Short mmCIF file of C-alpha atoms in Angstrom, two decimals:
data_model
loop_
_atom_site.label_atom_id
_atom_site.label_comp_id
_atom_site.label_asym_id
_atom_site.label_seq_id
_atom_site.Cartn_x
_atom_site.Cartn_y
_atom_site.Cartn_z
CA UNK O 8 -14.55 -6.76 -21.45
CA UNK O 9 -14.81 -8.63 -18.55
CA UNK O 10 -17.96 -10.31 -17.55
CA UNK O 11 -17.69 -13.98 -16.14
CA UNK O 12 -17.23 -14.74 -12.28
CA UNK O 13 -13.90 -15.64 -12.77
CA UNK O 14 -12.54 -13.29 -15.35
CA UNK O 15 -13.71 -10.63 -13.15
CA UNK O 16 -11.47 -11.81 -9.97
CA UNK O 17 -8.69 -12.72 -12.64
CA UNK O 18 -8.36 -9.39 -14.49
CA UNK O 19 -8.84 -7.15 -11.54
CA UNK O 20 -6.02 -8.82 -9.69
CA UNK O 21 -4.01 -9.13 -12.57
CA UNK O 22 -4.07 -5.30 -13.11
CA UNK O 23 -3.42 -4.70 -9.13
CA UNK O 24 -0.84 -6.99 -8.97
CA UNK O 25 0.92 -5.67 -12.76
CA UNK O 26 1.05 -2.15 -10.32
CA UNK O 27 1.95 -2.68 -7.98
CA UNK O 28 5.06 -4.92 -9.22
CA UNK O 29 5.68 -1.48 -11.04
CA UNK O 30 6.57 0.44 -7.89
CA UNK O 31 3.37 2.02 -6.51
CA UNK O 32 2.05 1.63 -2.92
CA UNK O 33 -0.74 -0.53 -2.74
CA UNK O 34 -3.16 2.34 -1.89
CA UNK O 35 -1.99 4.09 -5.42
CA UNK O 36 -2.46 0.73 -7.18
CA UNK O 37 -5.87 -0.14 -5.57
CA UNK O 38 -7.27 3.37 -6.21
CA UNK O 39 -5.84 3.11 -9.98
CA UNK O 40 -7.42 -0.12 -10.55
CA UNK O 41 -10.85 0.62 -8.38
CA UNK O 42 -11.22 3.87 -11.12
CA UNK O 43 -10.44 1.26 -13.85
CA UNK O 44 -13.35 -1.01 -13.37
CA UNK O 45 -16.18 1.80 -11.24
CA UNK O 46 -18.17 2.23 -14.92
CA UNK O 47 -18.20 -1.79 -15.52
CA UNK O 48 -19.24 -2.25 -12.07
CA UNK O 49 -22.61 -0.50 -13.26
CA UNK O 50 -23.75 -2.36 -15.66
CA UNK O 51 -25.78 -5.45 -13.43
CA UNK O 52 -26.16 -6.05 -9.74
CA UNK O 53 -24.20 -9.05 -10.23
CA UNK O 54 -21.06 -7.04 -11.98
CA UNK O 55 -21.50 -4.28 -8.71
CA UNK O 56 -21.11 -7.28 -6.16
CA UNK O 57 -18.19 -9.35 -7.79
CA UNK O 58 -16.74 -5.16 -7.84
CA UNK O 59 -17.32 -4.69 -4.31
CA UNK O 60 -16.07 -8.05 -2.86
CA UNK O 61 -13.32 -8.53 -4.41
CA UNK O 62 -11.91 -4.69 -4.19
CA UNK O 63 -12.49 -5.11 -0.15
CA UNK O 64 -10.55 -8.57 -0.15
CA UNK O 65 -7.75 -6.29 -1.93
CA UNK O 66 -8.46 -3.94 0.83
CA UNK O 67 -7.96 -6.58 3.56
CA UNK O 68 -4.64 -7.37 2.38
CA UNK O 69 -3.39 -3.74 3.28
CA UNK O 70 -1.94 -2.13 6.75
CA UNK O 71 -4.77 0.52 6.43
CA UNK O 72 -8.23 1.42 4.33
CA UNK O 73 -9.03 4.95 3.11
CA UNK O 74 -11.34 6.32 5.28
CA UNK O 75 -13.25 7.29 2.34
CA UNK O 76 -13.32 3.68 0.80
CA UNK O 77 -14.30 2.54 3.74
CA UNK O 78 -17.28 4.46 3.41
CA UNK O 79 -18.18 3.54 0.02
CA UNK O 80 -16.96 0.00 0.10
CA UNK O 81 -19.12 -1.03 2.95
CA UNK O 82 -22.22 0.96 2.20
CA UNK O 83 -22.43 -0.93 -1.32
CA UNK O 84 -21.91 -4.11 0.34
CA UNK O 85 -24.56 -3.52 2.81
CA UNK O 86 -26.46 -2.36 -0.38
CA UNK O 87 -26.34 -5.60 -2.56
CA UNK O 88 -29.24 -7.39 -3.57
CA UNK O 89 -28.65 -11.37 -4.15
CA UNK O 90 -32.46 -11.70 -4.94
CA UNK O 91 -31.75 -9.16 -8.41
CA UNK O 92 -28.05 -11.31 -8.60
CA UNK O 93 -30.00 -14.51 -8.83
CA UNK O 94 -33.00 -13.58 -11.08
CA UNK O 95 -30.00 -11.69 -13.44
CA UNK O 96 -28.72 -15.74 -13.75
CA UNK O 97 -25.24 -15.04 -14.31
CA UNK O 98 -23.68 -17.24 -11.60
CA UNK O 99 -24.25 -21.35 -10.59
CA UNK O 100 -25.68 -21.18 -7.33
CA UNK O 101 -21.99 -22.38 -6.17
CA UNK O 102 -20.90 -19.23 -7.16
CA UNK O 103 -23.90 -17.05 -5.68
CA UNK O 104 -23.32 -19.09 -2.22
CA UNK O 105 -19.75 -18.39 -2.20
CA UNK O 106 -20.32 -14.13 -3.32
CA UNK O 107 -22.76 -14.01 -0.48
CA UNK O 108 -20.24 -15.87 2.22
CA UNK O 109 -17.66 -13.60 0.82
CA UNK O 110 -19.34 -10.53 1.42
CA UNK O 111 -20.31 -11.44 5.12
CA UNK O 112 -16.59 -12.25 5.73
CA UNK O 113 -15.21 -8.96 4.21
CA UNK O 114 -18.13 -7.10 6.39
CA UNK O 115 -16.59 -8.54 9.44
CA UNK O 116 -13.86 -8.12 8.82
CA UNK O 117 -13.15 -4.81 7.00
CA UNK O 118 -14.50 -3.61 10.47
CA UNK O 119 -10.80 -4.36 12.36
CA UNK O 120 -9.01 -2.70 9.84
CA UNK O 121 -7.22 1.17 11.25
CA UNK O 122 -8.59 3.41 8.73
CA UNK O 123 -6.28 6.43 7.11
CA UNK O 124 -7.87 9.51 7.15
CA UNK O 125 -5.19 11.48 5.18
CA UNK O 126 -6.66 12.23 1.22
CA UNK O 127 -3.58 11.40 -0.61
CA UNK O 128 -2.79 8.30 -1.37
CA UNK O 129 0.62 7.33 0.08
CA UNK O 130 2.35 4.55 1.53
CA UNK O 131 1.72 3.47 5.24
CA UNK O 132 4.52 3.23 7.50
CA UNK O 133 5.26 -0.67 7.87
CA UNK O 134 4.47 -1.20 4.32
CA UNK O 135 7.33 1.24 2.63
CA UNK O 136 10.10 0.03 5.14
CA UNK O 137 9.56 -3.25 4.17
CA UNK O 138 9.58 -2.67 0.55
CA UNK O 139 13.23 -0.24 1.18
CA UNK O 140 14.18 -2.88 3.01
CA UNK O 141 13.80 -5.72 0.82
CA UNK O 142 14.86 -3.41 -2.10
CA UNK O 143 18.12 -2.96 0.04
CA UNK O 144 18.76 -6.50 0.54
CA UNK O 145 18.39 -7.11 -3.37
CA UNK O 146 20.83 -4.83 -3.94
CA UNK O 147 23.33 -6.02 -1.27
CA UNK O 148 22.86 -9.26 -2.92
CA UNK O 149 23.26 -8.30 -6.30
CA UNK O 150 25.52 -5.47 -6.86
CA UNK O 151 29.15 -5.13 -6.60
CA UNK O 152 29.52 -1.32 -6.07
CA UNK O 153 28.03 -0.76 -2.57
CA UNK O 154 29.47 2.31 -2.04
CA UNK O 155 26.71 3.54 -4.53
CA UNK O 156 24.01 2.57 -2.45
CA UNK O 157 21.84 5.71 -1.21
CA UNK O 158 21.97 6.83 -5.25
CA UNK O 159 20.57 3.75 -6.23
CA UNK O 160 17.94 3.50 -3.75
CA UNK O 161 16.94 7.30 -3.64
CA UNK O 162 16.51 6.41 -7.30
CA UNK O 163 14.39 4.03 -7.00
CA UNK O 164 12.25 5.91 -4.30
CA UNK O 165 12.30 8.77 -5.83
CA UNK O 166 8.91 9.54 -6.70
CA UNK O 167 8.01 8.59 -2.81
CA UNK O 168 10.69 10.40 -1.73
CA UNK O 169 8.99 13.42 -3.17
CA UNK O 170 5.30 12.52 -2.22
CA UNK O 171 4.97 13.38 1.90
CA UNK O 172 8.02 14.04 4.09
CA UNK O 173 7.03 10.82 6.15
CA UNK O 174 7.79 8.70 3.06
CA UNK O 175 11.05 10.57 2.65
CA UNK O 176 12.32 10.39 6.23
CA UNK O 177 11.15 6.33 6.06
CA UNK O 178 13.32 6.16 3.07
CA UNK O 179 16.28 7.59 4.42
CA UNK O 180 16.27 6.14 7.64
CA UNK O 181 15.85 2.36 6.51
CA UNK O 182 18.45 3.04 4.57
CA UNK O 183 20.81 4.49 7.00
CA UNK O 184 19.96 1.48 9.48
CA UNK O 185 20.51 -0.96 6.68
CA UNK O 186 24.53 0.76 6.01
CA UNK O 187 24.71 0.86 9.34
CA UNK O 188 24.09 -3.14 9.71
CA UNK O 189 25.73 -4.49 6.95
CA UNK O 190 28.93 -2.13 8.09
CA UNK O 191 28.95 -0.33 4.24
CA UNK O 192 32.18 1.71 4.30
CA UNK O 193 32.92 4.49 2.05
CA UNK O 194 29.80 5.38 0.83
CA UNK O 195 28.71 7.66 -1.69
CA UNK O 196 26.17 10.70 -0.49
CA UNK O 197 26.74 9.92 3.16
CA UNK O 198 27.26 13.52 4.43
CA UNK O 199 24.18 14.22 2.59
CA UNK O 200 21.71 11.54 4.21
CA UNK O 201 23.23 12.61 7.57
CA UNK O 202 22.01 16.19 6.78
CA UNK O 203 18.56 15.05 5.87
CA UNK O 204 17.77 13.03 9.03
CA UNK O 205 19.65 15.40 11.06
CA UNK O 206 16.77 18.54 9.64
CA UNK O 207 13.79 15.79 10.82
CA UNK O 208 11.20 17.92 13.11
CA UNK O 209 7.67 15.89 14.18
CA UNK O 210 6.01 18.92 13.11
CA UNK O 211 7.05 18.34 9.56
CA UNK O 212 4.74 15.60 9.62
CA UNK O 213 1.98 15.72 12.33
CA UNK O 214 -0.13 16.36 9.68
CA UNK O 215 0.34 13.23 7.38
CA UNK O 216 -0.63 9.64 7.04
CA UNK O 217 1.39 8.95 10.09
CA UNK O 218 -0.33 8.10 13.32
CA UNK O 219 1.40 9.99 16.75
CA UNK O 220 2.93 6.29 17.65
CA UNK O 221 4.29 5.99 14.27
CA UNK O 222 5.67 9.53 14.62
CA UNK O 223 7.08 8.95 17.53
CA UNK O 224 8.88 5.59 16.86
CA UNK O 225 10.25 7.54 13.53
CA UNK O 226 11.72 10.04 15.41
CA UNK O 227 13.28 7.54 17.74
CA UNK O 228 15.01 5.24 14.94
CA UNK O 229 16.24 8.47 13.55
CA UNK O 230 18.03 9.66 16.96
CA UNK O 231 19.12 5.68 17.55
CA UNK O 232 20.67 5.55 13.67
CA UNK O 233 22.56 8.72 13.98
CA UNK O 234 24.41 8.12 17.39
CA UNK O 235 25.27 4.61 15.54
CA UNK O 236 26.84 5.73 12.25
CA UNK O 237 30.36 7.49 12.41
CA UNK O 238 29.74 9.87 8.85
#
């Protein structure tokens, strides 16, 4: 189990880091790993601060916070009592200085953060077209069939693809931008990912993690990519 100061920040990170290198958004990997360590977090007032700071630092990191964390996160850190931390004598006072300092930081600043009010946990707008995007560019890179290009990434965004419709529109039109850019002729599917951007409505997802500037700029890449590409 995991009790010191530093194992604590080590194995927590460790595990978020381990999922998201295994494909999941960083909400889905944060929630997964917050569930992981809740009980341990009980056990002291010291264990429930080292919890609480470091999962908001996590938090920081990310284009959006969970309305719902929010709520918890920052209602426990309000909650935290350094007098019971220091008479539980589990940290140097270096270490007690630096929890306290880290908690005011992630106080201020978890308060400029946009907060997602959608329940399930999904990937944020700028977040998944930079992972397509970079997944694209690996593959342009590194493969030598790039006619197969929308199987391979629908593949690999599969699971997303099937999660919220703003996911699978994101999906599909990074990748239609990105065979649009590198000039990719003779691709595999094509007709197909034309018919999928071409069925895009707003309404389809006004009611998702999307704000109504994200929806809009969607809905404009989608009109700019398909009077680009010649299908």
């Amino acid at each position: 189990m995991v009790y010191s100061y530093e194992e604590y920040e080590e194995y927590i990170l460790e595990d978020y880091n381990d999922l998201v290198g295994e494909k999941m958004s960083k909400g889905e990997a944060i929630a997964r790993t917050f569930n992981e360590y809740d009980m341990l977090a009980k056990k002291s007032e010291t264990d429930k601060a080292m919890f609480c700071i470091i999962f908001s630092e996590i938090a920081l990191t990310h284009e959006k916070i969970s309305h719902s964390f929010m709520n918890y996160i920052e209602q426990s850190l309000k909650e935290l009592d350094f007098k019971a931390i220091k008479q539980e004598n589990s940290l140097t006072i270096e270490q007690l200085n630096s929890l306290k300092n880290r908690r005011d930081y992630v106080l201020q600043e978890l308060k400029k953060k946009p907060l997602n009010y959608y329940p399930r946990v999904c990937w944020y707008y700028n977040e998944l077209s930079e992972e397509v995007q970079k997944f694209i560019d690996d593959f342009i890179k590194e493969s030598e069939r790039l006619e197969a290009i929308i199987s391979n990434v629908l593949q690999r965004f599969d699971r997303d693809c099937k999660n919220t419709n703003s996911e699978k529109f994101i999906i599909y039109t990074t990748l239609a931008e990105s065979i649009y850019n590198h000039q990719i002729k003779d691709v595999l599917g094509i007709n197909e990912l034309k018919l999928e951007l071409e069925s895009f409505r707003i309404a389809d997802i006004t009611d998702e993690q999307l704000t109504e500037e994200e929806q809009e700029k969607l809905s404009e890449r989608i009109k700019s990519v398909l009077s680009k590409l010649n299908f």
